[in-house]
XYZ file of C-alpha atoms in Angstrom:
594
model
C 132.683 -12.026 -45.937
C 134.694 -15.287 -45.822
C 133.275 -18.607 -46.176
C 133.217 -19.498 -42.491
C 131.054 -16.461 -41.834
C 128.414 -17.561 -44.323
C 128.501 -21.088 -43.008
C 127.694 -19.661 -39.516
C 124.846 -17.362 -40.789
C 123.331 -20.182 -42.569
C 123.646 -22.733 -39.832
C 122.025 -19.667 -37.373
C 119.291 -19.080 -39.950
C 118.371 -22.822 -40.235
C 118.156 -23.072 -36.246
C 116.027 -19.918 -36.043
C 113.838 -20.969 -38.744
C 113.296 -24.666 -37.006
C 113.090 -22.984 -33.851
C 110.365 -20.839 -35.142
C 108.480 -23.749 -36.953
C 108.686 -25.695 -33.670
C 107.273 -22.780 -31.569
C 104.309 -22.101 -34.320
C 103.619 -25.849 -34.420
C 103.489 -25.929 -30.422
C 101.064 -22.662 -30.573
C 98.625 -24.620 -33.131
C 98.977 -27.437 -30.993
C 97.870 -25.861 -27.778
C 95.252 -23.695 -29.350
C 93.501 -26.872 -30.738
C 93.838 -28.862 -27.524
C 90.748 -29.657 -25.284
C 92.336 -28.041 -22.277
C 92.916 -24.705 -24.231
C 89.358 -24.733 -25.236
C 88.341 -25.364 -21.785
C 90.802 -22.559 -20.413
C 89.686 -20.065 -22.952
C 85.883 -20.390 -22.355
C 86.516 -19.927 -18.807
C 88.516 -16.796 -18.803
C 86.022 -15.507 -21.252
C 83.243 -16.497 -19.018
C 85.029 -15.241 -15.757
C 86.651 -11.914 -16.950
C 84.959 -10.909 -20.374
C 81.552 -10.910 -18.994
C 79.401 -10.817 -16.099
C 75.937 -12.236 -14.910
C 73.478 -9.744 -14.429
C 69.631 -10.147 -13.591
C 67.419 -7.649 -14.822
C 64.174 -7.733 -12.919
C 60.906 -6.303 -14.804
C 58.631 -3.617 -13.726
C 55.792 -5.075 -11.468
C 52.178 -4.931 -13.352
C 49.860 -2.170 -12.291
C 46.347 -3.086 -10.590
C 43.283 -1.276 -11.875
C 39.846 -0.915 -10.776
C 37.083 -2.278 -13.345
C 36.974 0.952 -14.956
C 40.660 1.290 -15.220
C 41.397 3.629 -12.524
C 44.987 3.076 -11.059
C 45.014 1.276 -7.713
C 48.484 -0.056 -7.531
C 51.324 0.968 -9.892
C 55.049 1.779 -9.537
C 56.978 5.375 -9.470
C 60.707 6.527 -9.853
C 62.538 7.001 -6.711
C 66.352 7.330 -5.656
C 69.001 5.753 -3.771
C 71.448 8.404 -2.677
C 75.045 7.881 -1.636
C 78.516 9.070 -1.993
C 81.568 7.743 -4.124
C 84.069 8.243 -1.239
C 87.051 8.868 -3.648
C 85.589 12.067 -4.974
C 84.296 13.406 -1.720
C 85.551 17.050 -1.303
C 83.715 18.219 1.541
C 81.669 15.861 3.730
C 80.065 18.622 5.842
C 78.436 20.144 3.042
C 76.903 16.964 1.873
C 75.653 16.567 5.658
C 74.317 19.519 6.234
C 72.549 19.753 2.711
C 70.858 16.252 3.391
C 70.338 16.910 7.197
C 66.464 16.119 7.945
C 65.951 14.918 4.412
C 64.162 11.390 4.679
C 64.769 11.352 8.598
C 68.472 11.635 8.008
C 70.519 13.166 10.887
C 73.855 15.273 10.251
C 76.148 13.569 12.495
C 75.215 9.856 11.088
C 75.559 11.755 7.570
C 79.056 13.286 8.402
C 80.319 9.717 9.669
C 79.214 8.106 6.374
C 80.569 10.773 3.912
C 84.068 11.115 6.071
C 84.849 7.557 5.753
C 88.389 7.078 4.045
C 88.541 5.830 0.676
C 89.832 2.236 0.245
C 89.808 0.782 -3.410
C 88.929 -2.804 -1.968
C 86.739 -2.168 1.203
C 85.339 1.391 1.132
C 84.457 2.903 -2.181
C 80.511 3.718 -1.914
C 78.375 4.676 0.818
C 74.565 4.531 0.761
C 73.174 7.495 2.677
C 69.430 7.205 2.177
C 67.051 5.611 -0.389
C 63.380 6.063 -1.816
C 63.545 9.879 -2.339
C 61.098 11.356 -4.888
C 62.118 12.975 -8.080
C 61.208 16.259 -6.461
C 63.892 16.059 -3.751
C 66.593 14.966 -6.319
C 65.536 17.926 -8.584
C 66.498 20.042 -5.873
C 69.335 18.359 -4.624
C 70.730 18.715 -8.334
C 70.084 22.532 -8.374
C 72.252 22.896 -5.069
C 74.903 20.637 -6.927
C 75.186 23.001 -9.692
C 74.916 25.850 -7.554
C 77.935 25.131 -5.508
C 79.961 24.194 -8.341
C 79.651 27.525 -10.269
C 81.201 29.105 -6.816
C 83.602 26.130 -6.322
C 84.454 24.132 -9.559
C 85.450 20.523 -8.718
C 85.308 21.223 -5.219
C 88.969 22.903 -5.142
C 88.358 25.350 -2.403
C 87.806 23.122 0.914
C 86.659 26.543 2.478
C 83.447 26.444 0.100
C 80.582 24.264 0.256
C 80.636 21.303 -2.539
C 78.593 18.303 -3.024
C 81.207 16.734 -5.134
C 81.067 12.504 -4.530
C 77.230 12.573 -4.046
C 75.374 10.354 -6.484
C 71.746 9.101 -6.973
C 70.533 6.070 -8.961
C 67.183 5.523 -9.755
C 64.738 2.490 -9.339
C 61.337 1.625 -9.023
C 59.404 1.609 -6.146
C 55.339 0.292 -5.621
C 52.828 3.058 -5.134
C 49.630 2.980 -4.118
C 47.729 6.366 -5.386
C 44.719 5.994 -3.143
C 46.603 5.054 0.248
C 44.352 2.807 2.443
C 41.440 2.498 -0.090
C 40.567 -1.032 -0.799
C 43.811 -1.813 1.215
C 42.528 -5.025 2.606
C 41.696 -6.373 -0.986
C 44.773 -5.182 -2.504
C 47.237 -6.321 -0.143
C 50.749 -4.926 -0.395
C 54.203 -5.509 -2.019
C 57.267 -5.159 0.415
C 59.180 -2.527 -1.812
C 61.532 -1.539 0.968
C 63.299 -4.931 0.404
C 64.582 -4.428 -2.836
C 66.282 -7.876 -3.356
C 63.617 -10.175 -1.843
C 60.261 -8.040 -2.109
C 57.405 -9.843 -2.556
C 53.383 -9.727 -2.246
C 51.651 -10.180 1.050
C 47.872 -10.428 1.691
C 45.343 -10.033 -0.942
C 45.525 -9.397 -4.867
C 49.407 -8.822 -4.393
C 49.884 -12.089 -2.559
C 47.523 -14.183 -4.551
C 48.681 -12.968 -7.858
C 52.573 -12.253 -6.871
C 53.931 -14.388 -9.777
C 51.786 -12.763 -12.504
C 52.540 -9.177 -11.412
C 56.481 -9.766 -10.763
C 56.977 -11.190 -14.287
C 60.184 -13.184 -15.159
C 63.689 -11.818 -14.516
C 66.113 -12.236 -17.291
C 69.585 -13.376 -16.857
C 71.913 -11.585 -19.204
C 75.876 -11.828 -19.816
C 77.102 -8.171 -19.751
C 80.580 -7.380 -21.466
C 83.065 -5.944 -19.018
C 84.864 -4.202 -21.698
C 82.800 -0.678 -21.907
C 83.606 -0.460 -25.678
C 81.574 -3.783 -26.102
C 78.539 -2.528 -24.036
C 75.353 -2.629 -26.219
C 71.818 -1.694 -25.165
C 70.640 -3.011 -21.840
C 67.888 -5.998 -22.483
C 64.335 -4.999 -22.499
C 62.630 -7.203 -19.815
C 58.815 -7.595 -20.497
C 57.110 -5.935 -17.472
C 54.815 -8.241 -15.295
C 51.212 -8.614 -16.148
C 48.920 -6.194 -15.184
C 45.423 -6.523 -13.353
C 41.929 -5.357 -13.874
C 39.973 -6.101 -10.913
C 36.205 -6.413 -10.511
C 36.295 -3.904 -7.736
C 34.729 -0.377 -8.502
C 36.722 2.453 -6.851
C 33.621 4.661 -6.294
C 31.436 1.965 -4.840
C 34.539 0.854 -2.651
C 34.837 4.431 -1.383
C 31.316 4.721 -0.525
C 31.169 1.387 1.327
C 34.377 2.123 3.293
C 32.854 5.653 4.191
C 29.401 3.820 5.345
C 31.153 1.051 7.278
C 33.328 3.626 9.041
C 30.388 5.844 10.158
C 28.365 2.693 11.284
C 31.306 1.229 13.535
C 31.829 4.807 15.247
C 27.911 5.113 15.574
C 27.173 1.881 17.306
C 30.597 1.786 19.052
C 31.331 -1.619 17.565
C 34.785 -3.406 17.829
C 34.799 -3.670 13.812
C 32.687 -4.453 10.554
C 32.670 -5.864 7.290
C 30.839 -5.236 4.108
C 30.772 -7.148 0.775
C 28.754 -6.158 -2.266
C 28.978 -9.020 -5.027
C 27.041 -9.670 -8.268
C 25.092 -13.015 -7.853
C 24.945 -13.288 -11.386
C 28.749 -13.891 -12.096
C 30.400 -13.842 -8.437
C 32.092 -10.427 -9.097
C 33.176 -8.555 -5.927
C 32.129 -5.002 -6.577
C 33.213 -4.055 -3.275
C 34.710 -5.467 0.050
C 35.534 -3.476 3.192
C 36.649 -4.247 6.450
C 38.258 -2.625 9.599
C 40.692 -1.777 10.432
C 42.581 -0.618 7.099
C 46.288 0.796 6.508
C 47.811 3.363 3.985
C 49.499 0.761 2.084
C 52.382 3.112 1.108
C 53.523 2.897 4.679
C 52.699 -1.154 4.426
C 55.242 -2.202 7.591
C 52.678 -0.193 9.817
C 50.463 -3.591 9.458
C 52.194 -5.200 12.249
C 50.550 -2.462 14.549
C 46.996 -3.429 13.664
C 46.822 -7.224 12.505
C 47.739 -10.424 14.098
C 46.368 -13.967 14.245
C 43.351 -12.813 16.064
C 42.831 -9.718 13.786
C 43.266 -10.798 10.109
C 44.282 -8.285 7.383
C 40.878 -9.052 5.575
C 38.121 -10.059 7.639
C 35.883 -10.565 4.897
C 37.934 -13.937 4.122
C 40.241 -14.170 6.918
C 37.645 -14.094 10.221
C 35.002 -16.894 10.999
C 32.334 -16.497 13.396
C 28.819 -17.843 14.140
C 26.607 -16.114 11.610
C 23.350 -16.165 13.413
C 19.959 -15.871 11.591
C 20.849 -14.973 8.332
C 21.737 -18.707 8.203
C 18.206 -19.514 8.293
C 18.087 -18.517 4.543
C 20.025 -21.583 3.781
C 18.000 -23.812 6.259
C 14.884 -22.653 4.840
C 15.753 -22.915 1.086
C 17.194 -26.523 1.689
C 14.033 -27.415 3.509
C 11.973 -26.235 0.628
C 14.297 -27.548 -2.026
C 13.973 -31.056 -0.094
C 10.072 -31.092 0.012
C 10.230 -31.252 3.920
C 7.989 -28.117 3.682
C 6.222 -25.927 1.233
C 4.092 -22.691 1.419
C 1.149 -24.191 2.967
C 2.952 -26.144 6.034
C 1.723 -24.604 9.372
C 3.884 -24.977 12.450
C 2.355 -24.472 15.715
C 5.451 -22.565 17.739
C 5.068 -23.284 21.461
C 8.217 -21.000 22.283
C 10.683 -23.873 22.882
C 11.940 -26.845 21.302
C 13.286 -29.833 23.221
C 15.820 -32.026 21.436
C 18.317 -34.581 22.656
C 18.690 -33.032 26.200
C 18.843 -29.248 24.753
C 16.277 -26.673 24.708
C 15.762 -23.977 21.957
C 13.986 -20.613 22.416
C 13.101 -18.028 20.176
C 14.944 -14.602 20.364
C 12.430 -13.027 22.753
C 11.858 -16.245 24.647
C 8.241 -16.343 23.661
C 5.751 -18.565 21.658
C 4.079 -17.257 18.259
C 1.449 -19.882 17.934
C 0.563 -20.987 14.492
C 3.077 -19.955 11.671
C 3.473 -20.798 8.056
C 6.964 -20.817 6.663
C 6.459 -17.214 5.695
C 6.013 -16.386 9.315
C 8.687 -18.263 10.558
C 11.183 -16.209 8.351
C 9.737 -12.963 9.056
C 9.414 -13.253 12.638
C 13.025 -15.253 12.790
C 11.899 -18.100 14.988
C 14.659 -20.046 16.038
C 12.218 -22.772 17.336
C 10.545 -23.343 13.975
C 13.874 -23.476 12.359
C 15.012 -26.079 14.666
C 11.906 -28.068 13.912
C 12.308 -27.827 10.133
C 15.936 -29.051 10.244
C 14.883 -31.889 12.474
C 12.001 -32.826 10.005
C 14.626 -32.754 7.417
C 16.997 -34.922 9.006
C 20.721 -34.656 9.429
C 21.871 -36.235 6.231
C 19.823 -34.355 4.123
C 20.517 -31.266 6.095
C 24.229 -31.584 6.050
C 24.133 -32.560 2.535
C 22.561 -29.333 1.365
C 24.771 -27.132 3.668
C 27.765 -28.892 2.006
C 26.457 -28.229 -1.354
C 26.265 -24.325 -0.200
C 29.888 -24.610 0.418
C 29.385 -24.346 4.311
C 32.748 -25.490 5.680
C 34.762 -25.327 2.614
C 36.901 -22.647 0.952
C 35.322 -20.622 -1.668
C 38.767 -20.464 -3.525
C 38.351 -16.738 -3.820
C 41.457 -15.116 -5.481
C 42.729 -13.168 -2.426
C 45.312 -14.485 0.115
C 44.437 -15.607 3.539
C 41.156 -17.288 3.138
C 40.171 -19.004 6.391
C 37.403 -21.519 6.791
C 36.247 -23.456 9.904
C 35.289 -27.265 9.203
C 31.495 -28.034 9.051
C 30.946 -30.812 11.902
C 28.642 -33.505 10.500
C 27.150 -36.800 11.755
C 30.370 -38.714 10.395
C 32.393 -36.623 12.891
C 33.275 -38.324 16.338
C 32.616 -34.984 18.063
C 29.217 -34.175 16.686
C 26.148 -34.453 18.652
C 22.532 -34.455 17.632
C 21.425 -31.225 19.376
C 24.006 -29.759 16.898
C 21.270 -30.388 14.170
C 19.128 -27.982 16.027
C 21.335 -25.144 16.617
C 23.057 -25.052 13.122
C 19.718 -24.721 11.677
C 19.665 -20.722 12.929
C 23.448 -20.324 12.852
C 24.532 -21.204 16.259
C 27.622 -23.690 16.485
C 28.516 -23.388 12.841
C 31.356 -20.904 11.733
C 31.565 -19.081 8.534
C 33.718 -16.348 6.773
C 31.711 -13.477 5.476
C 32.396 -14.132 1.930
C 31.640 -17.807 2.270
C 27.994 -16.890 3.732
C 27.611 -14.393 1.083
C 28.281 -16.666 -1.639
C 26.035 -19.338 -0.424
C 23.489 -17.038 -0.014
C 24.053 -15.681 -3.633
C 22.669 -18.942 -5.110
C 19.277 -17.944 -3.743
C 19.610 -14.782 -5.350
C 20.828 -16.413 -8.882
C 18.274 -18.831 -9.567
C 20.005 -21.575 -7.495
C 23.328 -21.333 -8.906
C 26.278 -20.398 -6.860
C 29.250 -18.720 -8.656
C 32.686 -18.799 -7.473
C 33.546 -15.286 -6.107
C 36.327 -13.368 -7.476
C 38.013 -10.016 -7.445
C 40.093 -10.332 -10.869
C 38.268 -9.262 -14.002
C 40.947 -9.580 -16.404
C 44.848 -9.899 -17.286
C 46.630 -7.615 -19.461
C 49.844 -9.232 -20.646
C 51.984 -8.545 -23.887
C 49.277 -6.204 -25.181
C 46.304 -8.533 -24.886
C 43.552 -8.835 -22.502
C 42.471 -12.111 -20.982
C 39.048 -11.954 -19.177
C 38.462 -14.200 -16.296
C 36.247 -17.315 -16.940
C 33.113 -17.469 -14.716
C 32.754 -20.606 -12.955
C 29.690 -22.029 -11.230
C 30.700 -23.534 -7.828
C 27.708 -25.824 -7.250
C 23.679 -25.686 -7.999
C 22.550 -26.431 -4.227
C 18.741 -25.990 -5.163
C 16.248 -25.574 -7.918
C 15.459 -22.305 -9.753
C 12.084 -22.711 -8.404
C 13.022 -22.892 -4.676
C 15.327 -19.669 -5.191
C 12.601 -17.657 -6.523
C 10.161 -18.836 -3.986
C 12.858 -18.030 -1.022
C 13.272 -14.620 -2.913
C 9.671 -13.895 -2.866
C 9.216 -15.012 0.897
C 11.761 -12.592 1.917
C 10.516 -9.618 -0.100
C 7.183 -10.103 1.581
C 8.906 -10.406 4.988
C 10.594 -7.249 4.875
C 7.620 -5.492 3.473
C 5.078 -6.609 6.164
C 7.560 -5.946 8.897
C 8.504 -2.411 7.547
C 12.178 -3.339 8.020
C 14.565 -0.227 8.149
C 16.402 -2.307 5.413
C 13.853 -1.318 2.732
C 14.686 0.983 -0.128
C 11.968 3.052 -1.634
C 10.857 2.207 -5.000
C 12.850 -1.051 -5.004
C 11.940 -4.664 -4.233
C 14.454 -5.819 -1.855
C 14.943 -9.482 -0.415
C 16.792 -9.847 2.917
C 17.107 -11.318 6.223
C 18.534 -9.985 9.429
C 20.976 -11.646 11.850
C 21.544 -11.357 15.526
C 24.096 -13.957 16.771
C 24.964 -14.468 20.355
C 28.509 -14.469 21.053
C 29.662 -17.015 23.512
C 31.432 -16.177 26.516
C 33.022 -18.950 28.821
C 30.828 -21.373 26.911
C 27.413 -19.380 27.546
C 25.599 -17.551 25.056
C 24.050 -14.130 25.990
C 22.571 -10.989 24.388
C 25.432 -8.821 25.890
C 27.813 -9.441 22.910
C 26.355 -10.064 19.394
C 27.462 -10.325 15.861
C 24.804 -8.102 14.103
C 24.261 -8.578 10.348
C 21.870 -8.427 7.353
C 22.022 -10.098 3.787
C 19.885 -8.644 1.187
C 19.852 -8.503 -2.615
C 17.964 -6.701 -5.502
C 15.995 -5.897 -7.553
C 14.112 -9.046 -6.394
C 12.644 -9.643 -9.877
C 16.128 -9.447 -11.414
C 18.715 -9.393 -8.899
C 22.085 -7.589 -9.721
C 23.571 -7.201 -6.377
C 23.955 -8.850 -3.071
C 25.069 -6.774 0.127
C 26.106 -8.520 3.104
C 26.672 -6.441 6.407
C 28.320 -7.642 9.525
C 29.031 -5.179 12.591
C 30.783 -6.971 15.367
C 30.135 -6.398 18.815
C 27.728 -3.144 18.741
C 27.198 -1.522 21.980
C 24.087 0.711 20.718
C 22.136 -2.193 20.316
C 22.578 -5.955 19.841
C 20.255 -6.372 17.257
C 20.591 -6.832 13.561
C 17.486 -5.309 12.658
C 18.339 -1.958 14.526
C 22.376 -2.180 13.750
C 22.946 -3.656 10.391
C 19.642 -3.141 8.455
C 19.776 0.638 8.132
C 23.415 0.253 6.760
C 22.118 -2.014 4.085
C 19.554 0.591 3.152
C 21.943 3.375 3.253
C 24.263 1.495 0.967
C 21.943 0.353 -1.466
C 20.144 3.863 -1.944
C 23.518 4.931 -3.519
C 24.444 1.414 -5.156
C 21.391 1.654 -7.496
C 22.622 5.371 -8.538
C 26.166 3.630 -9.259
C 24.638 1.027 -11.202
C 22.204 2.657 -13.107
C 19.028 0.488 -11.711
C 15.843 2.601 -12.280
C 13.000 2.231 -9.704
C 10.235 -0.011 -10.480
C 7.945 3.028 -10.966
C 10.293 4.299 -13.859
C 10.151 0.742 -15.513
C 6.545 0.749 -15.043
C 6.448 4.099 -17.008
C 8.537 2.982 -19.765
C 6.312 -0.146 -20.379
C 3.163 2.093 -20.170
C 4.846 4.272 -23.008
C 5.853 1.219 -24.829
C 9.653 1.510 -24.443
C-alpha cells in the first residue's frame, strides 16, 4: 500500500470517527431534551398502555338473618368473531329460539363480511345462564369432532362463536319484598344504577368504586388483572319469613274485600326497625322493566312511603295523646256529646250521625267520636295542637332509608290558606295527609314511652370483612312516658270492651280503627273509604306495631270490619315468629319462680 492510499484511509477514518461522535452527541442531546421526554411519555401513554376501568361486583342484600334477597350471578354475552365463522347457518340453526332469538336475524348477523376496521365482532344475545352455555359448548365440541376447524362446508360447525362472562343482578325471591328492595337496571351494562327502595337509596354503597388501571398492550407484559374490592353488602331489618307472611295476608285481604290496593307495615317501636313492609302491586325484580306497566306518578312503587292520604280515625290517637300531654283533658274529663259540633261555619258529625251523650275520654276513643275529638282539639287551641302534630312528624319526612318518600305539608295557622275549621277536621284525620310509614312512626311514640325512633330498613353494612351496625336515632319525644302509658291502657280497654275483631287471645293489644271517607268532587261520602287499623303489643312491653291500610274496599267501608281482622290474623302468627309467649305462660313462669 503506497503512502497516498494510507493518507486517504487515515482521512476517511478521521471523518467517520468525527461523524460518529457528532451523531452520538446529537442522540445524547435529543434524548436529554425536554421535547424528547415529552414525546416519549406521550408515545408510552398512547401506544404502550391502555386505560381500562374495572368495576367492582355489586354488594349483596340480605334479610336480618342472612338470607339472600339480592345478589349476582354469572351470565354470558354470546357473539361471533366474523373472521372465523365457517358456517353461518349452523350457528343460526343452533341458537334459533334461544333467549327469543330468531333464525333469520341470527343468519343476517353471522353472515356479515369480515372487515378489520368496521366489522370484526357481532353480538348475538346476552344474559344467557351458564346452563345454556354448557349445552352450547357441548354442541361445539361435537361438531368439531365431525368437522375439525370447520373445514368441510357441507357439515355443521360453530366455528367463530364466542361467549364472554359477566355479572347480572339476581333476585332469588323474585317479587318478595320487591317494593322495599327496588331494583338495579342490570340490562344497561354501561350505565346501570339502582331504582327505588334500598337499591336506589344505597346505590353508591352497593356499587363500590371503579378502579382505573393502565393495562400494557404488549401481551408479554400483561400481569394479573387488578382485584377491585366489591361494593358493600347490606343486612336489612326485614325478616324474610315475616315479610312473606304479611304479603300473603295482604293479598288475601285485598282480594276478599275487592279493594283497590293495600299496605301493611310492621315495625319495632323500640328501635324503629322495619320487620316487614308490604304493598300492592309487586313485580318480579328479575324482570324489572315491567315496572312501567304497573307504576306511575299516581301509583307509586312503594305505597308505604310514596302514597299520601287522609288517615281518618287512627289519627285520633295523636290528637288525644297531645291533649292528655298538654293537660287539656285527663281521665276524669267528661264531654256531653250532642251529636254535632258547630265551629267557624262548619258542622262536625259522628260516624253514625248520632249523639252519644256523656262520655269520658275513654268513651270518646272507644266509640271513635268525631265530635268529641273536634271539641278536644279546639279546647287545646290551634297553636298547641299543631305544635304537637309537628313534633309527631306530621308534614315532615321521616327520612326513612328508602327511595321515593313523599309527604304532604301540614297546613298551620301561619299559612295563608289555613282556615279555623281545619283544626276541628284535622283532629280526626280529615283534611290532613300522611304516608303510611309517617303515621306508623308517629303512633310508635305512644307505644315506646313517648320516644319516636327513626324508621329504617338497614341493620348493618358489611364492608372489607367488617360489620358496621346502624346507629339508632330518636327523631322526637313528642309526649311524656306517662302520657304514652295512659294512652296505651285506654286503647287496650277500648278494644276489650267493644270485643274488637282485632283482639288476639292471650295477648294484651292496644289499637285503633280508622275509616276515612274519600272526597269525590269536593264532597265526602261513605261510598269510598280508606279502611285502616293500627295496633301494638304486648301492651305491657310493646315489641311490635302493625299498621294496616286497605284502600277503597267494596265489601264494607269500615276499618273495624276490613282492617281489624287482618291485624289480628297477622299478630297471631307474628307472636310465634317473635317468640312472644302469651300472658298466661308468663304468669305460669312467675308462679313457678322462673
